[in-house]
Amino acid sequence: MEPTKPKEKKQKVAKDDPCFECGEIGHWKRNCPVYLKELKAKRDAGKTSGTNFMIQVELNVISSNTWVLDTGCGTHICNLLQGFKRSEHYAKGEISLFMGNGAKVHVEAQGDYVLKLPSGLEVILKNILYAPSLTRNIISVSLLRQYGFDFKFVDNDIHVSLNHMFYFKAMPCNGMNIEQEVAAKVH
């Protein structure tokens, strides 16, 4: 039989120890108001995981430059060739998409698309489909998640980041979340 070890006393928060989450002194992460608010937001966001939603990202006033973040679409789709890094072109009717309203949309090309943000950051949308008849461009949330992007719900806003670096914020407008703080530019 091995001797039992005496229980270690729990450490108390030292007056000068900063919180690992917010940097404030006087509490640890498990009691941090910032951390607890984030946990609640994650829990609340998880309650809507079975629903589809879309976020419209306005690049400028021209609707063909509007980017919509879509949780129900499994691929990126654009109506602009400007921004393609490389592309493979298809004959008309070779590849088609069927929209939610039953409309058939022809795909003319597929490739990588460089979406440049005013901050200088770039998002490379791989294997994006080019369908010029679409009125808005679609960014697949599920593919961005595969790239490692995170979506954080803060109040009514959605913050999009990669490796803890903030890319843009989408804010609600007319029932959809519109990216307003950082208007992306297409190059």
PDB file of C-alpha atoms in Angstrom:
ATOM      1  CA  MET A   1       0.000   0.000   0.000  1.00  0.00           C
ATOM      2  CA  GLU A   2       1.250   3.427  -0.921  1.00  0.00           C
ATOM      3  CA  PRO A   3       1.035   6.234   1.578  1.00  0.00           C
ATOM      4  CA  THR A   4      -1.586   8.830   0.754  1.00  0.00           C
ATOM      5  CA  LYS A   5      -0.426  12.283  -0.166  1.00  0.00           C
ATOM      6  CA  PRO A   6      -1.818  15.212   1.767  1.00  0.00           C
ATOM      7  CA  LYS A   7      -4.229  17.377  -0.227  1.00  0.00           C
ATOM      8  CA  GLU A   8      -2.701  20.527  -1.594  1.00  0.00           C
ATOM      9  CA  LYS A   9      -4.335  23.744  -0.535  1.00  0.00           C
ATOM     10  CA  LYS A  10      -5.973  25.722  -3.316  1.00  0.00           C
ATOM     11  CA  GLN A  11      -4.134  28.847  -4.273  1.00  0.00           C
ATOM     12  CA  LYS A  12      -5.835  32.124  -3.612  1.00  0.00           C
ATOM     13  CA  VAL A  13      -5.761  34.935  -6.112  1.00  0.00           C
ATOM     14  CA  ALA A  14      -2.868  37.169  -5.269  1.00  0.00           C
ATOM     15  CA  LYS A  15      -3.575  40.872  -5.252  1.00  0.00           C
ATOM     16  CA  ASP A  16      -1.000  41.418  -7.983  1.00  0.00           C
ATOM     17  CA  ASP A  17      -1.793  38.416 -10.224  1.00  0.00           C
ATOM     18  CA  PRO A  18      -3.406  39.412 -13.546  1.00  0.00           C
ATOM     19  CA  CYS A  19      -6.239  37.452 -15.145  1.00  0.00           C
ATOM     20  CA  PHE A  20      -5.003  35.387 -18.113  1.00  0.00           C
ATOM     21  CA  GLU A  21      -8.103  36.419 -20.117  1.00  0.00           C
ATOM     22  CA  CYS A  22      -8.482  40.185 -19.666  1.00  0.00           C
ATOM     23  CA  GLY A  23      -5.317  41.198 -17.813  1.00  0.00           C
ATOM     24  CA  GLU A  24      -7.250  42.760 -14.913  1.00  0.00           C
ATOM     25  CA  ILE A  25      -5.887  42.172 -11.430  1.00  0.00           C
ATOM     26  CA  GLY A  26      -7.910  40.543  -8.657  1.00  0.00           C
ATOM     27  CA  HIS A  27      -9.549  37.541 -10.339  1.00  0.00           C
ATOM     28  CA  TRP A  28      -8.645  34.491 -12.356  1.00  0.00           C
ATOM     29  CA  LYS A  29      -9.925  33.513 -15.799  1.00  0.00           C
ATOM     30  CA  ARG A  30     -12.667  31.226 -14.445  1.00  0.00           C
ATOM     31  CA  ASN A  31     -14.250  34.249 -12.698  1.00  0.00           C
ATOM     32  CA  CYS A  32     -13.439  36.806 -15.409  1.00  0.00           C
ATOM     33  CA  PRO A  33     -16.513  38.794 -16.560  1.00  0.00           C
ATOM     34  CA  VAL A  34     -15.103  38.992 -20.103  1.00  0.00           C
ATOM     35  CA  TYR A  35     -14.515  35.232 -20.262  1.00  0.00           C
ATOM     36  CA  LEU A  36     -17.933  34.434 -18.784  1.00  0.00           C
ATOM     37  CA  LYS A  37     -19.617  36.734 -21.327  1.00  0.00           C
ATOM     38  CA  GLU A  38     -17.784  34.935 -24.182  1.00  0.00           C
ATOM     39  CA  LEU A  39     -18.849  31.537 -22.817  1.00  0.00           C
ATOM     40  CA  LYS A  40     -22.473  32.701 -22.667  1.00  0.00           C
ATOM     41  CA  ALA A  41     -22.246  34.032 -26.240  1.00  0.00           C
ATOM     42  CA  LYS A  42     -20.811  30.700 -27.458  1.00  0.00           C
ATOM     43  CA  ARG A  43     -23.525  28.793 -25.629  1.00  0.00           C
ATOM     44  CA  ASP A  44     -26.231  31.045 -27.071  1.00  0.00           C
ATOM     45  CA  ALA A  45     -24.712  30.783 -30.572  1.00  0.00           C
ATOM     46  CA  GLY A  46     -24.784  26.990 -30.267  1.00  0.00           C
ATOM     47  CA  LYS A  47     -28.539  27.094 -29.784  1.00  0.00           C
ATOM     48  CA  THR A  48     -28.971  28.266 -33.383  1.00  0.00           C
ATOM     49  CA  SER A  49     -26.597  25.745 -34.949  1.00  0.00           C
ATOM     50  CA  GLY A  50     -29.435  23.981 -36.777  1.00  0.00           C
ATOM     51  CA  THR A  51     -30.596  27.081 -38.635  1.00  0.00           C
ATOM     52  CA  ASN A  52     -29.289  28.693 -41.788  1.00  0.00           C
ATOM     53  CA  PHE A  53     -28.583  32.396 -41.978  1.00  0.00           C
ATOM     54  CA  MET A  54     -26.809  34.722 -44.327  1.00  0.00           C
ATOM     55  CA  ILE A  55     -24.790  37.874 -43.842  1.00  0.00           C
ATOM     56  CA  GLN A  56     -24.479  40.418 -46.594  1.00  0.00           C
ATOM     57  CA  VAL A  57     -21.110  42.127 -46.936  1.00  0.00           C
ATOM     58  CA  GLU A  58     -21.338  45.392 -48.890  1.00  0.00           C
ATOM     59  CA  LEU A  59     -18.251  46.230 -50.914  1.00  0.00           C
ATOM     60  CA  ASN A  60     -19.795  49.364 -52.406  1.00  0.00           C
ATOM     61  CA  VAL A  61     -23.163  50.582 -53.673  1.00  0.00           C
ATOM     62  CA  ILE A  62     -23.148  48.348 -56.768  1.00  0.00           C
ATOM     63  CA  SER A  63     -25.080  45.186 -55.948  1.00  0.00           C
ATOM     64  CA  SER A  64     -22.810  42.991 -58.098  1.00  0.00           C
ATOM     65  CA  ASN A  65     -20.008  43.750 -55.620  1.00  0.00           C
ATOM     66  CA  THR A  66     -22.018  42.560 -52.635  1.00  0.00           C
ATOM     67  CA  TRP A  67     -20.654  39.538 -50.785  1.00  0.00           C
ATOM     68  CA  VAL A  68     -23.027  37.401 -48.721  1.00  0.00           C
ATOM     69  CA  LEU A  69     -21.766  35.035 -46.015  1.00  0.00           C
ATOM     70  CA  ASP A  70     -24.017  31.997 -46.348  1.00  0.00           C
ATOM     71  CA  THR A  71     -24.230  29.066 -43.925  1.00  0.00           C
ATOM     72  CA  GLY A  72     -26.312  26.977 -46.321  1.00  0.00           C
ATOM     73  CA  CYS A  73     -24.009  27.110 -49.348  1.00  0.00           C
ATOM     74  CA  GLY A  74     -21.191  24.581 -49.650  1.00  0.00           C
ATOM     75  CA  THR A  75     -19.113  26.548 -52.167  1.00  0.00           C
ATOM     76  CA  HIS A  76     -17.980  30.093 -52.854  1.00  0.00           C
ATOM     77  CA  ILE A  77     -19.684  31.690 -55.892  1.00  0.00           C
ATOM     78  CA  CYS A  78     -18.968  35.052 -57.527  1.00  0.00           C
ATOM     79  CA  ASN A  79     -20.184  37.154 -60.430  1.00  0.00           C
ATOM     80  CA  LEU A  80     -16.857  38.958 -60.950  1.00  0.00           C
ATOM     81  CA  LEU A  81     -13.761  37.745 -62.787  1.00  0.00           C
ATOM     82  CA  GLN A  82     -11.834  40.680 -61.366  1.00  0.00           C
ATOM     83  CA  GLY A  83      -9.939  39.197 -58.423  1.00  0.00           C
ATOM     84  CA  PHE A  84      -9.336  35.726 -59.886  1.00  0.00           C
ATOM     85  CA  LYS A  85      -5.790  34.533 -59.263  1.00  0.00           C
ATOM     86  CA  ARG A  86      -6.150  31.546 -61.578  1.00  0.00           C
ATOM     87  CA  SER A  87      -9.139  30.019 -63.290  1.00  0.00           C
ATOM     88  CA  GLU A  88     -10.337  27.143 -65.436  1.00  0.00           C
ATOM     89  CA  HIS A  89     -13.058  28.069 -67.925  1.00  0.00           C
ATOM     90  CA  TYR A  90     -16.069  25.892 -68.780  1.00  0.00           C
ATOM     91  CA  ALA A  91     -18.310  25.719 -71.844  1.00  0.00           C
ATOM     92  CA  LYS A  92     -21.866  26.982 -71.365  1.00  0.00           C
ATOM     93  CA  GLY A  93     -23.968  24.245 -69.777  1.00  0.00           C
ATOM     94  CA  GLU A  94     -20.955  22.147 -68.731  1.00  0.00           C
ATOM     95  CA  ILE A  95     -21.544  23.025 -65.062  1.00  0.00           C
ATOM     96  CA  SER A  96     -24.769  24.493 -63.649  1.00  0.00           C
ATOM     97  CA  LEU A  97     -26.033  25.462 -60.221  1.00  0.00           C
ATOM     98  CA  PHE A  98     -29.630  25.201 -59.092  1.00  0.00           C
ATOM     99  CA  MET A  99     -30.693  28.053 -56.838  1.00  0.00           C
ATOM    100  CA  GLY A 100     -33.157  27.849 -53.958  1.00  0.00           C
ATOM    101  CA  ASN A 101     -35.917  29.251 -56.181  1.00  0.00           C
ATOM    102  CA  GLY A 102     -35.312  26.513 -58.781  1.00  0.00           C
ATOM    103  CA  ALA A 103     -33.473  28.760 -61.232  1.00  0.00           C
ATOM    104  CA  LYS A 104     -30.600  27.193 -63.171  1.00  0.00           C
ATOM    105  CA  VAL A 105     -27.397  29.266 -63.226  1.00  0.00           C
ATOM    106  CA  HIS A 106     -24.510  28.478 -65.572  1.00  0.00           C
ATOM    107  CA  VAL A 107     -20.960  28.366 -64.202  1.00  0.00           C
ATOM    108  CA  GLU A 108     -18.372  29.750 -66.619  1.00  0.00           C
ATOM    109  CA  ALA A 109     -15.170  29.306 -64.588  1.00  0.00           C
ATOM    110  CA  GLN A 110     -13.641  28.006 -61.370  1.00  0.00           C
ATOM    111  CA  GLY A 111     -10.480  29.117 -59.596  1.00  0.00           C
ATOM    112  CA  ASP A 112      -8.937  30.976 -56.681  1.00  0.00           C
ATOM    113  CA  TYR A 113     -10.171  34.462 -55.858  1.00  0.00           C
ATOM    114  CA  VAL A 114      -8.220  37.068 -53.882  1.00  0.00           C
ATOM    115  CA  LEU A 115     -10.518  39.279 -51.814  1.00  0.00           C
ATOM    116  CA  LYS A 116      -8.456  42.197 -50.501  1.00  0.00           C
ATOM    117  CA  LEU A 117      -9.644  44.121 -47.467  1.00  0.00           C
ATOM    118  CA  PRO A 118      -8.798  47.818 -46.894  1.00  0.00           C
ATOM    119  CA  SER A 119      -6.649  46.791 -43.924  1.00  0.00           C
ATOM    120  CA  GLY A 120      -4.311  45.034 -46.359  1.00  0.00           C
ATOM    121  CA  LEU A 121      -5.455  41.590 -45.268  1.00  0.00           C
ATOM    122  CA  GLU A 122      -6.454  39.150 -47.989  1.00  0.00           C
ATOM    123  CA  VAL A 123      -8.884  36.268 -48.032  1.00  0.00           C
ATOM    124  CA  ILE A 124      -8.151  33.690 -50.732  1.00  0.00           C
ATOM    125  CA  LEU A 125     -11.367  31.927 -51.688  1.00  0.00           C
ATOM    126  CA  LYS A 126     -10.261  28.605 -53.166  1.00  0.00           C
ATOM    127  CA  ASN A 127     -12.195  26.827 -55.934  1.00  0.00           C
ATOM    128  CA  ILE A 128     -14.704  29.659 -56.244  1.00  0.00           C
ATOM    129  CA  LEU A 129     -17.261  29.273 -59.040  1.00  0.00           C
ATOM    130  CA  TYR A 130     -17.834  32.145 -61.497  1.00  0.00           C
ATOM    131  CA  ALA A 131     -21.522  32.575 -62.372  1.00  0.00           C
ATOM    132  CA  PRO A 132     -22.005  36.032 -63.945  1.00  0.00           C
ATOM    133  CA  SER A 133     -25.811  35.924 -63.748  1.00  0.00           C
ATOM    134  CA  LEU A 134     -25.815  36.038 -59.928  1.00  0.00           C
ATOM    135  CA  THR A 135     -26.735  39.391 -58.382  1.00  0.00           C
ATOM    136  CA  ARG A 136     -24.550  38.865 -55.308  1.00  0.00           C
ATOM    137  CA  ASN A 137     -21.363  36.996 -54.527  1.00  0.00           C
ATOM    138  CA  ILE A 138     -21.527  34.167 -51.979  1.00  0.00           C
ATOM    139  CA  ILE A 139     -18.912  33.241 -49.405  1.00  0.00           C
ATOM    140  CA  SER A 140     -19.467  29.831 -47.838  1.00  0.00           C
ATOM    141  CA  VAL A 141     -19.227  30.029 -44.047  1.00  0.00           C
ATOM    142  CA  SER A 142     -18.511  26.287 -43.856  1.00  0.00           C
ATOM    143  CA  LEU A 143     -15.524  26.651 -46.203  1.00  0.00           C
ATOM    144  CA  LEU A 144     -14.196  29.643 -44.245  1.00  0.00           C
ATOM    145  CA  ARG A 145     -14.430  27.463 -41.120  1.00  0.00           C
ATOM    146  CA  GLN A 146     -12.367  24.794 -42.944  1.00  0.00           C
ATOM    147  CA  TYR A 147      -9.757  27.483 -43.694  1.00  0.00           C
ATOM    148  CA  GLY A 148      -9.590  28.144 -39.946  1.00  0.00           C
ATOM    149  CA  PHE A 149     -11.721  31.300 -39.707  1.00  0.00           C
ATOM    150  CA  ASP A 150     -13.684  31.901 -36.525  1.00  0.00           C
ATOM    151  CA  PHE A 151     -17.054  33.617 -36.229  1.00  0.00           C
ATOM    152  CA  LYS A 152     -17.768  35.293 -32.927  1.00  0.00           C
ATOM    153  CA  PHE A 153     -21.216  36.641 -32.122  1.00  0.00           C
ATOM    154  CA  VAL A 154     -20.925  39.852 -30.107  1.00  0.00           C
ATOM    155  CA  ASP A 155     -24.309  41.384 -29.300  1.00  0.00           C
ATOM    156  CA  ASN A 156     -25.926  41.517 -32.771  1.00  0.00           C
ATOM    157  CA  ASP A 157     -22.624  41.711 -34.642  1.00  0.00           C
ATOM    158  CA  ILE A 158     -20.543  38.933 -36.142  1.00  0.00           C
ATOM    159  CA  HIS A 159     -16.762  39.260 -35.899  1.00  0.00           C
ATOM    160  CA  VAL A 160     -14.734  37.249 -38.415  1.00  0.00           C
ATOM    161  CA  SER A 161     -11.120  36.435 -37.540  1.00  0.00           C
ATOM    162  CA  LEU A 162      -8.290  34.080 -38.436  1.00  0.00           C
ATOM    163  CA  ASN A 163      -5.582  33.059 -35.964  1.00  0.00           C
ATOM    164  CA  HIS A 164      -6.925  35.644 -33.508  1.00  0.00           C
ATOM    165  CA  MET A 165      -6.548  38.408 -36.126  1.00  0.00           C
ATOM    166  CA  PHE A 166      -9.700  40.425 -36.776  1.00  0.00           C
ATOM    167  CA  TYR A 167     -10.723  40.602 -40.458  1.00  0.00           C
ATOM    168  CA  PHE A 168     -14.141  42.295 -40.418  1.00  0.00           C
ATOM    169  CA  LYS A 169     -17.361  42.834 -38.493  1.00  0.00           C
ATOM    170  CA  ALA A 170     -20.852  42.241 -39.883  1.00  0.00           C
ATOM    171  CA  MET A 171     -23.624  44.356 -38.369  1.00  0.00           C
ATOM    172  CA  PRO A 172     -27.408  43.923 -38.663  1.00  0.00           C
ATOM    173  CA  CYS A 173     -29.197  46.000 -41.295  1.00  0.00           C
ATOM    174  CA  ASN A 174     -32.725  45.375 -42.623  1.00  0.00           C
ATOM    175  CA  GLY A 175     -32.850  41.852 -41.233  1.00  0.00           C
ATOM    176  CA  MET A 176     -29.430  40.799 -42.566  1.00  0.00           C
ATOM    177  CA  ASN A 177     -25.968  41.270 -41.123  1.00  0.00           C
ATOM    178  CA  ILE A 178     -24.096  43.769 -43.277  1.00  0.00           C
ATOM    179  CA  GLU A 179     -20.364  44.229 -42.991  1.00  0.00           C
ATOM    180  CA  GLN A 180     -20.094  47.987 -42.453  1.00  0.00           C
ATOM    181  CA  GLU A 181     -17.013  48.720 -40.390  1.00  0.00           C
ATOM    182  CA  VAL A 182     -14.517  47.454 -42.966  1.00  0.00           C
ATOM    183  CA  ALA A 183     -15.755  47.677 -46.545  1.00  0.00           C
ATOM    184  CA  ALA A 184     -13.840  45.128 -48.599  1.00  0.00           C
ATOM    185  CA  LYS A 185     -12.350  46.103 -51.951  1.00  0.00           C
ATOM    186  CA  VAL A 186     -12.138  43.823 -54.947  1.00  0.00           C
ATOM    187  CA  HIS A 187      -8.790  43.945 -56.765  1.00  0.00           C
TER     188      HIS A 187
END
